[in-house]
PDB file of C-alpha atoms in Angstrom:
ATOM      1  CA  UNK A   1      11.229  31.321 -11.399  1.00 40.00           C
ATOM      2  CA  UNK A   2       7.646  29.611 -10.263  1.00 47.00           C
ATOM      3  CA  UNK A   3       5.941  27.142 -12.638  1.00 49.00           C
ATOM      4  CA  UNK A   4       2.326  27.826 -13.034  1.00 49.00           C
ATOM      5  CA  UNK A   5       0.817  24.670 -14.351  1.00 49.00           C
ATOM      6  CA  UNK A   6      -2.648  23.890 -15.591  1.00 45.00           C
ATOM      7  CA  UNK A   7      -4.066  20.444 -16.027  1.00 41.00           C
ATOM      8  CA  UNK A   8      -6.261  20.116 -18.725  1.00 37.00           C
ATOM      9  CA  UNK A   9      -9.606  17.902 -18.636  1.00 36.00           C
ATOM     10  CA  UNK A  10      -7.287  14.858 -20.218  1.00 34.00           C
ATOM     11  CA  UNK A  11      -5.370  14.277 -17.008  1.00 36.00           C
ATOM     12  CA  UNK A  12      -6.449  11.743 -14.679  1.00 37.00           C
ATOM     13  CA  UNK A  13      -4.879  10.253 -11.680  1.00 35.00           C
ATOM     14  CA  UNK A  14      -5.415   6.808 -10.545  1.00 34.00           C
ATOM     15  CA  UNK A  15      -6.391   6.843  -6.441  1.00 36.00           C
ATOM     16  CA  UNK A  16      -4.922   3.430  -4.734  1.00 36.00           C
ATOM     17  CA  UNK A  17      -8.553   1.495  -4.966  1.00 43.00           C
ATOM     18  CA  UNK A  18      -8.596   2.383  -8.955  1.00 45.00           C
ATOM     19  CA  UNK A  19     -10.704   4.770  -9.479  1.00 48.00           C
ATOM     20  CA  UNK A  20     -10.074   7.759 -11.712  1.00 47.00           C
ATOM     21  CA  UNK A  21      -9.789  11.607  -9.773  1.00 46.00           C
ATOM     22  CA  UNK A  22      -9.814  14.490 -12.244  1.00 49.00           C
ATOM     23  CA  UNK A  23      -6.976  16.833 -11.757  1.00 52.00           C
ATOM     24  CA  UNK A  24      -8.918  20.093 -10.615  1.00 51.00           C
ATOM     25  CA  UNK A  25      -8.811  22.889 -13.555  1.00 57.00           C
ATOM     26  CA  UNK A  26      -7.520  25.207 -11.130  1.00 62.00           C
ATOM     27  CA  UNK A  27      -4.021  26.161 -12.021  1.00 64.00           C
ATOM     28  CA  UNK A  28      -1.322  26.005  -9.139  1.00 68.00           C
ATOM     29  CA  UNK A  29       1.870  27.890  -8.458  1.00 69.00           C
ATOM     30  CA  UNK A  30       4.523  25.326  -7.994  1.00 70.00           C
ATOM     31  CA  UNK A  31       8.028  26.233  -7.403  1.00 73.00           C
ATOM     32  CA  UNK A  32      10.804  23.931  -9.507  1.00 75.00           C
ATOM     33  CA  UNK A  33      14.017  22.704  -7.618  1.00 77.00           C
ATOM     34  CA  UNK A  34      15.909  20.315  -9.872  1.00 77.00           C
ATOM     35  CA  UNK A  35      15.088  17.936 -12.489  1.00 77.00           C
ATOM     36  CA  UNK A  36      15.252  13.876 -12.332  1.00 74.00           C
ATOM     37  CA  UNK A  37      14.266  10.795 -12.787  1.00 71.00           C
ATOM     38  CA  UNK A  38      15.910   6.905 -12.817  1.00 65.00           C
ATOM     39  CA  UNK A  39      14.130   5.878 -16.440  1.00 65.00           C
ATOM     40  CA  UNK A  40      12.938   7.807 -19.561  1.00 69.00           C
ATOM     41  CA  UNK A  41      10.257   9.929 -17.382  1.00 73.00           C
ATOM     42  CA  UNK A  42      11.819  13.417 -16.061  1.00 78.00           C
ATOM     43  CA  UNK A  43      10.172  14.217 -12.938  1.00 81.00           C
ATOM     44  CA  UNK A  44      10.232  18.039 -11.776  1.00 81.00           C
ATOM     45  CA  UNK A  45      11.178  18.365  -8.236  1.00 84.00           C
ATOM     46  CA  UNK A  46       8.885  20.660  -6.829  1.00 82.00           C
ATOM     47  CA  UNK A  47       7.259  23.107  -4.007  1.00 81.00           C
ATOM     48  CA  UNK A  48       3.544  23.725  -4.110  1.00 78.00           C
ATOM     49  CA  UNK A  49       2.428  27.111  -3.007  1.00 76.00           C
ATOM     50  CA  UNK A  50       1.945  26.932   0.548  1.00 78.00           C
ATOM     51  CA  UNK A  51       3.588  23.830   1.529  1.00 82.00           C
ATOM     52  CA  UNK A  52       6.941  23.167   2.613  1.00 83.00           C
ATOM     53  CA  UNK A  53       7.742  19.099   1.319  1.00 84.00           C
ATOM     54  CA  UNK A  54       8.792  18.439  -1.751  1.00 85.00           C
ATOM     55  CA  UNK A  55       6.609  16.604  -4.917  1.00 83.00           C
ATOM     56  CA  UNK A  56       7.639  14.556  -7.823  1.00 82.00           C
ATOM     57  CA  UNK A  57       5.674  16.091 -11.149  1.00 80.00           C
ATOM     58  CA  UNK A  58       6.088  13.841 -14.306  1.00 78.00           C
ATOM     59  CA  UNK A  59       6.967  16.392 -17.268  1.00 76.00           C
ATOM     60  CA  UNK A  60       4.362  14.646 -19.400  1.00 73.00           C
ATOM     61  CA  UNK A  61       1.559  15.567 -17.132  1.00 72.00           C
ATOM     62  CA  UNK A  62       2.157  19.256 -17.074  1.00 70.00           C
ATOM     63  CA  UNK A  63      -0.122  20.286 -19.873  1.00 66.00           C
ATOM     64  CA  UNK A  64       0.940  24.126 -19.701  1.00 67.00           C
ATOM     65  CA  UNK A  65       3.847  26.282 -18.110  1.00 71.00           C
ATOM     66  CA  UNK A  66       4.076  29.628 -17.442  1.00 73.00           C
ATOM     67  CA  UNK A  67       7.031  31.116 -15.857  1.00 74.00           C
ATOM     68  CA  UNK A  68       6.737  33.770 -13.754  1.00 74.00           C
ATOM     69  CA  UNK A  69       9.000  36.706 -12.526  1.00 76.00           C
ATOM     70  CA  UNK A  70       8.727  35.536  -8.532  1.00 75.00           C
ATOM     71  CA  UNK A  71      11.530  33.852  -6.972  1.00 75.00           C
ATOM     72  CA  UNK A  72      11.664  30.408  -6.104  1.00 75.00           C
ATOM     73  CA  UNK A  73      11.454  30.497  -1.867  1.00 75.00           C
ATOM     74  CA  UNK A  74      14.063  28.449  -0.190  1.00 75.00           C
ATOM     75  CA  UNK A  75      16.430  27.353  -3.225  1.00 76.00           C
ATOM     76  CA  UNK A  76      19.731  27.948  -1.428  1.00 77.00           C
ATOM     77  CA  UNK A  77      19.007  25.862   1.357  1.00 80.00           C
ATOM     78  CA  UNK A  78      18.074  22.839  -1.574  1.00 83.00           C
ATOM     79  CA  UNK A  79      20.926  20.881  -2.000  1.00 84.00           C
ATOM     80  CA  UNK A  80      20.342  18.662  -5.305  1.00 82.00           C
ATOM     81  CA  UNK A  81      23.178  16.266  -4.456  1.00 79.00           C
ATOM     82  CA  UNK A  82      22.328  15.548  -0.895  1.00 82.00           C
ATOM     83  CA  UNK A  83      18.658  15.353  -2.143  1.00 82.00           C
ATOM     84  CA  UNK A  84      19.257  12.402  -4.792  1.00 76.00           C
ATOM     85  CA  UNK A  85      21.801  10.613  -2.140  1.00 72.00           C
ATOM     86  CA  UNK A  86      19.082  10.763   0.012  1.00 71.00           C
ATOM     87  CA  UNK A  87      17.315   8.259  -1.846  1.00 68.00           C
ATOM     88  CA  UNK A  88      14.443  10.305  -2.799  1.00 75.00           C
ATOM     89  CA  UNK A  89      14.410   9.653  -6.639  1.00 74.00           C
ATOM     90  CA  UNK A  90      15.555   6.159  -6.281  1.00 66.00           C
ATOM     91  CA  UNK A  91      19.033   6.784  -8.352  1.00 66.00           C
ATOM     92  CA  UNK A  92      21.707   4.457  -7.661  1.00 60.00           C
ATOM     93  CA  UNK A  93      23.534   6.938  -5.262  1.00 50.00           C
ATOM     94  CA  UNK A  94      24.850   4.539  -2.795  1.00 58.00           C
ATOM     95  CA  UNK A  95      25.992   0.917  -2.613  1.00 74.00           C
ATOM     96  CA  UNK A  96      27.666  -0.934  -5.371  1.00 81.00           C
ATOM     97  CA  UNK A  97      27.253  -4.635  -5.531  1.00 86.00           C
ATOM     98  CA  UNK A  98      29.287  -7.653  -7.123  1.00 89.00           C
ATOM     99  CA  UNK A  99      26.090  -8.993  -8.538  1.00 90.00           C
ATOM    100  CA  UNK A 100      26.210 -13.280  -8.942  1.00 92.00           C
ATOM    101  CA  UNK A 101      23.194 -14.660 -11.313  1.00 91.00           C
ATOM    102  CA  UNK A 102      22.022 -17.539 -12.568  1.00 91.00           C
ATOM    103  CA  UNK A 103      20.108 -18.373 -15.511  1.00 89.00           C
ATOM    104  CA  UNK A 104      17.931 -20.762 -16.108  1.00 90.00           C
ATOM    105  CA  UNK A 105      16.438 -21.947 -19.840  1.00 85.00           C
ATOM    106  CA  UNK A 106      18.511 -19.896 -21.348  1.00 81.00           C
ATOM    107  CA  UNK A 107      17.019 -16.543 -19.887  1.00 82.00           C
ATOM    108  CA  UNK A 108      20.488 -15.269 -19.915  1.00 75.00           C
ATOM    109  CA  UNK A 109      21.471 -16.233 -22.986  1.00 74.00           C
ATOM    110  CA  UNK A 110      22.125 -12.872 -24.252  1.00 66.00           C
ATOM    111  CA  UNK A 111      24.531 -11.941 -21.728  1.00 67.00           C
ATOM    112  CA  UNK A 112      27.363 -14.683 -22.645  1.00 60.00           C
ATOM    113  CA  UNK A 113      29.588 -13.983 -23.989  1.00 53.00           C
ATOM    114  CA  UNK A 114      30.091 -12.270 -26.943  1.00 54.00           C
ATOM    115  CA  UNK A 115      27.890  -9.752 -25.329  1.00 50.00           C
ATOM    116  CA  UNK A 116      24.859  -8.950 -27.186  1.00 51.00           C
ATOM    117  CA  UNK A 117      23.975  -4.803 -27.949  1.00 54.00           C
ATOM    118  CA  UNK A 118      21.233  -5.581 -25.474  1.00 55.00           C
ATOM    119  CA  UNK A 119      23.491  -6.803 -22.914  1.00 56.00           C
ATOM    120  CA  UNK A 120      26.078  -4.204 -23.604  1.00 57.00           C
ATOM    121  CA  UNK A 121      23.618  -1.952 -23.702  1.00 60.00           C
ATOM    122  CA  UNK A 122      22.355  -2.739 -19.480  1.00 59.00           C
ATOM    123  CA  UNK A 123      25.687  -3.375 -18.572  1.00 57.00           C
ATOM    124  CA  UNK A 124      26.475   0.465 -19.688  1.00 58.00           C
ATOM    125  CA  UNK A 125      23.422   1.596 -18.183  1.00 54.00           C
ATOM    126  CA  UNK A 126      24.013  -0.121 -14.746  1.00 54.00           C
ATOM    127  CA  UNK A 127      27.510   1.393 -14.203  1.00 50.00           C
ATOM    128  CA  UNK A 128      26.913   4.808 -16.067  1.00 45.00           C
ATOM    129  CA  UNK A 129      24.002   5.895 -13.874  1.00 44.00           C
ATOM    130  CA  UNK A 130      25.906   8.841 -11.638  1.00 34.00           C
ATOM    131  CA  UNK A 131      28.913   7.189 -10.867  1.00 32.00           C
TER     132      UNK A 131
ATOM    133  CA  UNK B   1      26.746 -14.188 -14.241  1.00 76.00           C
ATOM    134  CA  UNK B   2      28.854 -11.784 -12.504  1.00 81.00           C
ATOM    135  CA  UNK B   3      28.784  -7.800 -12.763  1.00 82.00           C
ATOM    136  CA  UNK B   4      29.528  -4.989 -10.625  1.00 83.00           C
ATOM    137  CA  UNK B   5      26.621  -2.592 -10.559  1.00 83.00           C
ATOM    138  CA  UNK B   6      24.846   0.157  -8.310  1.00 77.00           C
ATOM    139  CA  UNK B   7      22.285  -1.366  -6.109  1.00 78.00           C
ATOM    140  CA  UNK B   8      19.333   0.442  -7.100  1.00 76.00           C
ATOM    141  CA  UNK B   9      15.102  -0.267  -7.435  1.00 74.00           C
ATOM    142  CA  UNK B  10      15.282  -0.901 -11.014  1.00 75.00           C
ATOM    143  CA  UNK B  11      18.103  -3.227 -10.225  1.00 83.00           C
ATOM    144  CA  UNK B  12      15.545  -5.413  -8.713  1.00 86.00           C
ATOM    145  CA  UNK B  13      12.699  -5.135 -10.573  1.00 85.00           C
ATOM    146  CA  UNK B  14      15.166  -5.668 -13.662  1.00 87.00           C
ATOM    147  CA  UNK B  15      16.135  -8.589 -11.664  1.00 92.00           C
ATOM    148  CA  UNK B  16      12.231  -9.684 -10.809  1.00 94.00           C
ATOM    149  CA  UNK B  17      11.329  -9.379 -14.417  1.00 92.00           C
ATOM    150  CA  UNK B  18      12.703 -12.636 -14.801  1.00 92.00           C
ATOM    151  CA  UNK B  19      10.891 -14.283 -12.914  1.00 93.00           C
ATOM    152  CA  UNK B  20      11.663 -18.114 -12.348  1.00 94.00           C
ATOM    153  CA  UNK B  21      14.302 -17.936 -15.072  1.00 92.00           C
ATOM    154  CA  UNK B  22      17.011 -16.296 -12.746  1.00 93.00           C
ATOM    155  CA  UNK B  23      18.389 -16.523  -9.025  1.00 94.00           C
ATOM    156  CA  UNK B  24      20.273 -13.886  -7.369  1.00 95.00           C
ATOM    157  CA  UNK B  25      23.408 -15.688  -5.899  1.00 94.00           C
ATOM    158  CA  UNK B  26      25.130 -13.128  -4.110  1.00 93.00           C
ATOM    159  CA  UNK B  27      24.398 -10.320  -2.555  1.00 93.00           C
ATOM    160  CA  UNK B  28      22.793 -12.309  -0.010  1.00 94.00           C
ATOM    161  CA  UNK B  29      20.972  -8.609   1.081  1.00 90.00           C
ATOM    162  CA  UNK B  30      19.997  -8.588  -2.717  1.00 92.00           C
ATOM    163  CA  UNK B  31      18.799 -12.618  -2.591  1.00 95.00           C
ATOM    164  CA  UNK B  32      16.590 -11.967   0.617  1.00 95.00           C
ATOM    165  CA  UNK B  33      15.036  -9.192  -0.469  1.00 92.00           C
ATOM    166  CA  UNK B  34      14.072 -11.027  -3.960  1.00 95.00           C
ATOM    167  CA  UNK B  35      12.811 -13.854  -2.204  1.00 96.00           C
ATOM    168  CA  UNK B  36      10.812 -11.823   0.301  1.00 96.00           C
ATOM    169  CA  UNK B  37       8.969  -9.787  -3.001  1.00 94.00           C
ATOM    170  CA  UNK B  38       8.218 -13.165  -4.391  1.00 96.00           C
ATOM    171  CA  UNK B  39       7.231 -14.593  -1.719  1.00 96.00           C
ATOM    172  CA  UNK B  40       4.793 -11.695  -1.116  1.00 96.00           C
ATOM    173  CA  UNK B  41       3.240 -12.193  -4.737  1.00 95.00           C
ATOM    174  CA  UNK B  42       2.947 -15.663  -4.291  1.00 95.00           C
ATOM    175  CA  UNK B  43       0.819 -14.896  -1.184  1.00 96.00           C
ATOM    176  CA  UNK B  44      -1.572 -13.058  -3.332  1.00 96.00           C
ATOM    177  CA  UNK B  45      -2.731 -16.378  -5.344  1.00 95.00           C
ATOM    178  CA  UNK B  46      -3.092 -18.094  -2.073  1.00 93.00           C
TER     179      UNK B  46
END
């Protein structure tokens, strides 16, 4: 499978001195490897056509998908596991920590006990991410 | 506060979202690399 995606005229990206670069309307072949991402956005681990490293694309920016009937080049030798301990998405696939904290003006109220939803809610989060 | 977590980015910027309202005790790894991001902003209102 190859992702063709084509950026319509609302996608911008931001260059590091600020100022706004159209995507180009040219569509591009890009081939998909795995799917990720440490928050709510879902990056697409990708190939584009032509080069060999591999690029993060948010989901939200992809404004149109085709799939097409070529094969994705070099998939066997992509190993998503090794990829992700790697580091290269920035999920928690290494240490683990005894975190010690202290609060100050009652910043950490919420996580005395009884623990609040929100508290409950991190705490979950923290030691459910791929364990 | 004490909890046993994955030591991740979003750990830390969890962590610096507090800003002067929390300090990172232990790990010491974890405290020195918290100081050295604040420190860094500070050095951009100098």
């Amino acid at each position: 499978m190859v992702i063709h995606s084509k950026s319509g005229d609302q996608i911008h990206y931001a260059t590091t001195d600020g100022d706004l670069v159209q995507e180009q309307e040219k569509p591009q072949t890009r081939s998909p490897f795995g799917l990720g991402g440490p928050g709510a956005v879902r990056y697409l681990i990708a190939r584009f056509e032509d080069y060999d490293n591999y690029r993060h694309l948010a989901l939200h920016r992809l404004s149109r998908v085709e799939i097409l009937d070529d094969p994705v080049q070099g998939m066997r030798a992509f190993d998503l596991n090794s990829y992700l301990r790697n580091g290269n998405m920035n999920l928690p696939y290494g240490e683990r920590i005894s975190l010690e904290l202290l609060f100050y003006d009652q910043a950490g109220a919420t996580f005395t006990k009884p623990l609040s939803i929100r508290a409950k809610s991190w705490l979950s989060m923290t030691r459910g991410l791929l364990k | 506060m004490t909890v046993d977590v994955e030591h991740t980015e979003e750990l830390k910027w969890w962590i610096l979202g507090f800003g002067a309202k929390v300090a990172v005790l232990a790990p010491a790894s974890l405290r020195d690399e918290i100081e050295a991001e604040l420190d860094a902003a500070v050095l951009r209102y100098r």
